[in-house]
PDB file of C-alpha atoms in Angstrom:
ATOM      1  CA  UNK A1041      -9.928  -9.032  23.367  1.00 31.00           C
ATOM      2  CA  UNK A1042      -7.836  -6.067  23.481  1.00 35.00           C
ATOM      3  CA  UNK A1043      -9.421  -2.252  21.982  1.00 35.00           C
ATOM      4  CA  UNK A1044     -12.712  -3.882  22.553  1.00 37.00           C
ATOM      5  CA  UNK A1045     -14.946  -0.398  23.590  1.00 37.00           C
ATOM      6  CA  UNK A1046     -13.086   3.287  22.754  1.00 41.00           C
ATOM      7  CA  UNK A1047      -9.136   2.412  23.233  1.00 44.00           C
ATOM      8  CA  UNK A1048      -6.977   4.979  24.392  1.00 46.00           C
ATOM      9  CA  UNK A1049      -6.958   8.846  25.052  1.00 44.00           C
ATOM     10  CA  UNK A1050      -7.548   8.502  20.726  1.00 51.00           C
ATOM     11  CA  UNK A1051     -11.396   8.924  21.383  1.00 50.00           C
ATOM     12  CA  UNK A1052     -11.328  11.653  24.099  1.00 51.00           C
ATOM     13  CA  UNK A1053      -9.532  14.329  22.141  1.00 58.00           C
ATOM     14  CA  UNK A1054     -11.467  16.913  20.173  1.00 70.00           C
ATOM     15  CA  UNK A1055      -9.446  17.075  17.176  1.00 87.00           C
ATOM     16  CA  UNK A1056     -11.316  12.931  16.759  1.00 93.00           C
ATOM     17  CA  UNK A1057     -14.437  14.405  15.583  1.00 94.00           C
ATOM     18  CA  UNK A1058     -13.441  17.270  13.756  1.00 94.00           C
ATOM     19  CA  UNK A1059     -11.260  14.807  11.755  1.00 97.00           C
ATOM     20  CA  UNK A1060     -14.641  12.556  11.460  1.00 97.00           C
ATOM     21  CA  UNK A1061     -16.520  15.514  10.621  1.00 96.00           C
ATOM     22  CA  UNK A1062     -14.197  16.325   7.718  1.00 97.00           C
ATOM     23  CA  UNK A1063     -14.393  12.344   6.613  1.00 98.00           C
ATOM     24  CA  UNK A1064     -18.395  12.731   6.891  1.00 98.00           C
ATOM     25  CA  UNK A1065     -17.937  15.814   4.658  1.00 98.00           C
ATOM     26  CA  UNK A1066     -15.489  13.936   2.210  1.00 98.00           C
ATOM     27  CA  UNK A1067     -19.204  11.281   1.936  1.00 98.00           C
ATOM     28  CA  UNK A1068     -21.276  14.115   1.411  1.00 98.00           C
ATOM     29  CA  UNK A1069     -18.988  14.745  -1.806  1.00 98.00           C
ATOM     30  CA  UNK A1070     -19.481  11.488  -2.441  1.00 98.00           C
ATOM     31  CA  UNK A1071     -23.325  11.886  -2.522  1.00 97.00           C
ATOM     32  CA  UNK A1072     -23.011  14.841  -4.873  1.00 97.00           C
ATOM     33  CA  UNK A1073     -21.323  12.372  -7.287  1.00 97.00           C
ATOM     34  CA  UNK A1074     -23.614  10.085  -7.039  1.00 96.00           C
ATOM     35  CA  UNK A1075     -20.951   7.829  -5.373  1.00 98.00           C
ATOM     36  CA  UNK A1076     -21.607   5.627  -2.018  1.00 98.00           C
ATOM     37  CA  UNK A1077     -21.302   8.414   0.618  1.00 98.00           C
ATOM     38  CA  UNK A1078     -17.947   6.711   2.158  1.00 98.00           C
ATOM     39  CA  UNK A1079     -15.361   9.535   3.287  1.00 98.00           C
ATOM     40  CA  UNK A1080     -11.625   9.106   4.711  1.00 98.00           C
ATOM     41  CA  UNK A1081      -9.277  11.432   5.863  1.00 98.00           C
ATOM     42  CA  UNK A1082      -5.979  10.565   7.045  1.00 98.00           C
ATOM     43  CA  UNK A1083      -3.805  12.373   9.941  1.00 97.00           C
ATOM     44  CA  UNK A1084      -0.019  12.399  10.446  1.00 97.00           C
ATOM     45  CA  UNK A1085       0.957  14.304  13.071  1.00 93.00           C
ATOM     46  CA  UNK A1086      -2.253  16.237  13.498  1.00 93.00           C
ATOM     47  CA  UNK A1087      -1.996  17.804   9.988  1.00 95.00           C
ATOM     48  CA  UNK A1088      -4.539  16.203   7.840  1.00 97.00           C
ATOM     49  CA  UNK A1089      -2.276  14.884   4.398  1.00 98.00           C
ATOM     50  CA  UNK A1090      -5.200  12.710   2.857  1.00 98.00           C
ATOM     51  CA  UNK A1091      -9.308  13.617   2.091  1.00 98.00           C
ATOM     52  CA  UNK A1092     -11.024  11.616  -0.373  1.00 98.00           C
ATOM     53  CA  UNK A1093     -14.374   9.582  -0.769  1.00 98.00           C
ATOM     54  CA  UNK A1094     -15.699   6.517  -3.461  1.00 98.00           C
ATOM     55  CA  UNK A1095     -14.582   6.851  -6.684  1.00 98.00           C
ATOM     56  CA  UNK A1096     -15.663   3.549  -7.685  1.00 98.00           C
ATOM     57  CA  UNK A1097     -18.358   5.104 -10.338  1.00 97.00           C
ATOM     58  CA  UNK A1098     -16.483   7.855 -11.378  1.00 97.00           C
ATOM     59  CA  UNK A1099     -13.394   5.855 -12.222  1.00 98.00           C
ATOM     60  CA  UNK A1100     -14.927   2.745 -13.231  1.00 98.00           C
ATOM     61  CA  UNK A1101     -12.692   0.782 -10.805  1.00 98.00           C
ATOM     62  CA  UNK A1102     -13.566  -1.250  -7.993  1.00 98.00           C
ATOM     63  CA  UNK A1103     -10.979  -0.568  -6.207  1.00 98.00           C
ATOM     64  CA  UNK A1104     -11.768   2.846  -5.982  1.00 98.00           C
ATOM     65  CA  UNK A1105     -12.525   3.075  -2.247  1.00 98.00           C
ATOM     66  CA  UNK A1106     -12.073   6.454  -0.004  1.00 98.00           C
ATOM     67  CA  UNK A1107      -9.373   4.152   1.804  1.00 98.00           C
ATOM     68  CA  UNK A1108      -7.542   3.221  -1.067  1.00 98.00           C
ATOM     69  CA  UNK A1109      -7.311   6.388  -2.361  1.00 98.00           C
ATOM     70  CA  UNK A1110      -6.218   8.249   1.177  1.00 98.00           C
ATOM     71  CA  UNK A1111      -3.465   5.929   1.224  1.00 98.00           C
ATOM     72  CA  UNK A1112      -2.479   6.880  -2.368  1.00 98.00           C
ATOM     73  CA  UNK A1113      -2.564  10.610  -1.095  1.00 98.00           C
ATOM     74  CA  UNK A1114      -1.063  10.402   1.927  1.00 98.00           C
ATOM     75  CA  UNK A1115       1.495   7.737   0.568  1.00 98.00           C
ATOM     76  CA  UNK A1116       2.427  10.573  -1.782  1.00 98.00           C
ATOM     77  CA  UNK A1117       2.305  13.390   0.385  1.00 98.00           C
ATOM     78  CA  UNK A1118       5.140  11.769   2.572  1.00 98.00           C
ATOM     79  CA  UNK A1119       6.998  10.271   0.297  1.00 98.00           C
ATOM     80  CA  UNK A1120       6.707   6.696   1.321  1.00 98.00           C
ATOM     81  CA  UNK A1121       4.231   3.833   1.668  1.00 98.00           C
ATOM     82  CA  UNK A1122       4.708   3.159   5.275  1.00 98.00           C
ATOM     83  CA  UNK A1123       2.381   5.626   7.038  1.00 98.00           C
ATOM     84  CA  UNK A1124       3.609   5.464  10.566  1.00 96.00           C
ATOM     85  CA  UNK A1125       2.260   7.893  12.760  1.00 95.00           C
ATOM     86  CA  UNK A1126      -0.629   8.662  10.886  1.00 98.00           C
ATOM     87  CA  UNK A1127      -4.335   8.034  11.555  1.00 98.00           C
ATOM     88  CA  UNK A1128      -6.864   7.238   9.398  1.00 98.00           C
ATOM     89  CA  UNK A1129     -10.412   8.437  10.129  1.00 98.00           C
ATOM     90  CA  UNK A1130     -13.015   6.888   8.296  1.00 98.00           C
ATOM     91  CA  UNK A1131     -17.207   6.844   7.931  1.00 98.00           C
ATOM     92  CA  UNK A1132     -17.693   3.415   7.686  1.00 98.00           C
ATOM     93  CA  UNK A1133     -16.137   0.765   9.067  1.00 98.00           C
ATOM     94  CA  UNK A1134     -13.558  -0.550   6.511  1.00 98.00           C
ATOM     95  CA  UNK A1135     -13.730  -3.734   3.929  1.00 98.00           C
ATOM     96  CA  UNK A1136     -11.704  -6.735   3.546  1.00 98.00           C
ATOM     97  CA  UNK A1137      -9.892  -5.133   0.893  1.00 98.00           C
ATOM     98  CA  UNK A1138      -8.963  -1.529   2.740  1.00 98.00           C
ATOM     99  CA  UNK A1139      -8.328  -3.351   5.496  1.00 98.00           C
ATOM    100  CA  UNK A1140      -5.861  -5.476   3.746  1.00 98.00           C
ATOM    101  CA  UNK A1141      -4.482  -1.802   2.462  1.00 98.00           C
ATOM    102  CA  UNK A1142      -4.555   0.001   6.263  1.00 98.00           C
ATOM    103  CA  UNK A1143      -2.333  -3.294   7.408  1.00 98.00           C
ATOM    104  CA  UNK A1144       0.204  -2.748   4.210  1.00 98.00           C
ATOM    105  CA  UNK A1145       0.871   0.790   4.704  1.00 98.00           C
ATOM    106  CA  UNK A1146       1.115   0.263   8.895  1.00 98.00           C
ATOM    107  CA  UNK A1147      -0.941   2.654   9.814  1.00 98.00           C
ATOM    108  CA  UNK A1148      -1.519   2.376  13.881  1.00 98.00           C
ATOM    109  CA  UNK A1149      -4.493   3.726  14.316  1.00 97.00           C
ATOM    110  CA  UNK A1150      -8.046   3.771  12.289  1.00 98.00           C
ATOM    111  CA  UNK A1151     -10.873   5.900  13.335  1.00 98.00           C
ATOM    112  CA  UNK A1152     -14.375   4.470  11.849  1.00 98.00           C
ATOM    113  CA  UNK A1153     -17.628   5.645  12.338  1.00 98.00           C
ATOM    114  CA  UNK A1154     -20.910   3.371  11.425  1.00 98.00           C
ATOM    115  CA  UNK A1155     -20.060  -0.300  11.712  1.00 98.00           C
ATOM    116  CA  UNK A1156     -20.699  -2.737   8.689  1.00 98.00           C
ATOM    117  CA  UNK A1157     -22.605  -6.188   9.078  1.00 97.00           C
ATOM    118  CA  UNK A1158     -22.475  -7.186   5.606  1.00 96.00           C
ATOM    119  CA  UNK A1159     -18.599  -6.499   4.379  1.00 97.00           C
ATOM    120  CA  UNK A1160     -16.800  -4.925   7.421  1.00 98.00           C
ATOM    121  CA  UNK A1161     -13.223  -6.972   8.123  1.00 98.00           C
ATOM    122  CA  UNK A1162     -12.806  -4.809  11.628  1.00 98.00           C
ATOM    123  CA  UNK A1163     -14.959  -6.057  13.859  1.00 97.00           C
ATOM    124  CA  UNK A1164     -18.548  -7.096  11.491  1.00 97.00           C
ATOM    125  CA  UNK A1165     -17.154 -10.280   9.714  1.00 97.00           C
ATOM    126  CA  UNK A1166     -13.603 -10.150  10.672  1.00 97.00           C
ATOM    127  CA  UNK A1167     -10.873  -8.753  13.224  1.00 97.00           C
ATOM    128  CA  UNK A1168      -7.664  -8.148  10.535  1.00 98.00           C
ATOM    129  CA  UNK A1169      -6.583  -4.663  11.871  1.00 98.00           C
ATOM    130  CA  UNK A1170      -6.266  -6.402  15.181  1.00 96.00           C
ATOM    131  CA  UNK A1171      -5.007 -10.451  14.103  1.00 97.00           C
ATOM    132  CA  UNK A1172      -1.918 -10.727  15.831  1.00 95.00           C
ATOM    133  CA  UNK A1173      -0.770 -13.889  13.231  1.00 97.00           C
ATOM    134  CA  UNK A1174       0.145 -10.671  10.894  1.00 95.00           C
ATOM    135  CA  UNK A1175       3.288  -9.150  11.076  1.00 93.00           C
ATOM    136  CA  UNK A1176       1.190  -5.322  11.526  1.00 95.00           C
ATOM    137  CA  UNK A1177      -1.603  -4.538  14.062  1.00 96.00           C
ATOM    138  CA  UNK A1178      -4.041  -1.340  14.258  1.00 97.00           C
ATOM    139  CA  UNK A1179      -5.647   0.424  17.045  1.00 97.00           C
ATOM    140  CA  UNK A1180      -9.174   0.422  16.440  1.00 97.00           C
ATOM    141  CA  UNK A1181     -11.898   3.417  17.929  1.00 96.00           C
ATOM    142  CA  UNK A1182     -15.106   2.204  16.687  1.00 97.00           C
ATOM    143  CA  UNK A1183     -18.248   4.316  16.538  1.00 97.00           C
ATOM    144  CA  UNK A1184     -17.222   8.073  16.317  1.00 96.00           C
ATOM    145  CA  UNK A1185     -20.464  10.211  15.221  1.00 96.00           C
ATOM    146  CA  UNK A1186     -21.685   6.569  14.140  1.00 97.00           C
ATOM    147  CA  UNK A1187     -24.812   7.834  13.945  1.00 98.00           C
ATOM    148  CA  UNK A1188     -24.442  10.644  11.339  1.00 98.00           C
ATOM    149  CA  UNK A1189     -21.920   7.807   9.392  1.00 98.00           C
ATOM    150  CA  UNK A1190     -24.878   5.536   9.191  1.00 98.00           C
ATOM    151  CA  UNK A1191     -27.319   7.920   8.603  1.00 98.00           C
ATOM    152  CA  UNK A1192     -25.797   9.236   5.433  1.00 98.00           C
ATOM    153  CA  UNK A1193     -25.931   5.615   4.174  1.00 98.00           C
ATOM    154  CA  UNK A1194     -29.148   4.759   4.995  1.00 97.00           C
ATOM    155  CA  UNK A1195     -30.553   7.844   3.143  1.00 97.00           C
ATOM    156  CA  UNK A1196     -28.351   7.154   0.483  1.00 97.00           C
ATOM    157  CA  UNK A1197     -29.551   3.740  -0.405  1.00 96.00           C
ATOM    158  CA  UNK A1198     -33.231   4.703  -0.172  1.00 96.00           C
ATOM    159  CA  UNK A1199     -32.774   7.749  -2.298  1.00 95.00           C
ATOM    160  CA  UNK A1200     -31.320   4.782  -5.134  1.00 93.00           C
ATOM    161  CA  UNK A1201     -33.741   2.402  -4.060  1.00 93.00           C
ATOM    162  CA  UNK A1202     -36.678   4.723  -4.638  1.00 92.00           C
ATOM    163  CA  UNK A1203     -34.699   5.564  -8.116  1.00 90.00           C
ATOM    164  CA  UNK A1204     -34.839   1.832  -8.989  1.00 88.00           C
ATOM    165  CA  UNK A1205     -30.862   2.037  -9.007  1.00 78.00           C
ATOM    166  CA  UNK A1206     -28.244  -0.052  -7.049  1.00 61.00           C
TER     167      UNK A1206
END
């Protein structure tokens, strides 16, 4: 399958980690909030228009997703839903439902760090970014500074865990 390991010169340029560093700082927000550490920045033309992280607790809405709400910003900061030339960068690799969200607004390329087994619709559970049945595809780099992305999770959960919470 095609994009299987790194795709394109996307993973070799510098600028991909500072943008995941800035995502990873967007979870670390998160964190303070006492929000699942999940952080999203999007790029258009490398000027970052979007930051945000889960708001799900915050907002009392489930659909409250760093995703969800990049798209909003970036949506808004161009003026139009179709996000062409823009990449998202994200900690974790995205759900069914952001997916779903990435495809709508067409943007090309997503940037994920720490992969999901249990909900991620990239390349976990499913392949929708790259399913050419729908009328958008996605370039997908995998893995960027997954281990920091996963870490942050991992610590999270045991931090609520040893709470008795979540």
């Amino acid at each position: 399958m095609k994009n299987e390991i790194l795709p394109s010169a996307v993973c070799r340029l510098p600028s991909t980690a500072r943008f995941m560093h800035r995502a990873l700082a967007e979870a670390q927000a998160a964190v303070e909030e006492n929000e699942v550490p999940v952080g999203a920045v999007i790029v258009h033309q490398g000027r970052v228009i979007a930051e945000a992280h889960n708001q799900r607790e915050q907002l009392r809405d489930p659909t409250a997703h760093a995703e969800i709400i990049a798209i909003t910003q970036a949506a808004e900061c161009l003026g139009s839903w179709r996000l062409e030339n823009c990449t998202l960068y994200v900690t974790l690799e995205p759900c069914p439902m952001c997916a779903g969200a990435i495809l709508q607004a067409r943007i090309p390329v997503v940037v994920y760090g720490a992969a999901d087994p249990k909900t991620g619709a990239v390349r976990s559970l499913f392949r929708l970014l790259e399913d050419e049945r729908l009328n958008h595809t996605c370039e997908v780099v995998p893995g960027v500074l997954a281990e920091p992305c996963g870490a942050i999770l991992t610590e999270f959960f045991k931090t609520q865990r040893r709470l008795g919470k979540k």
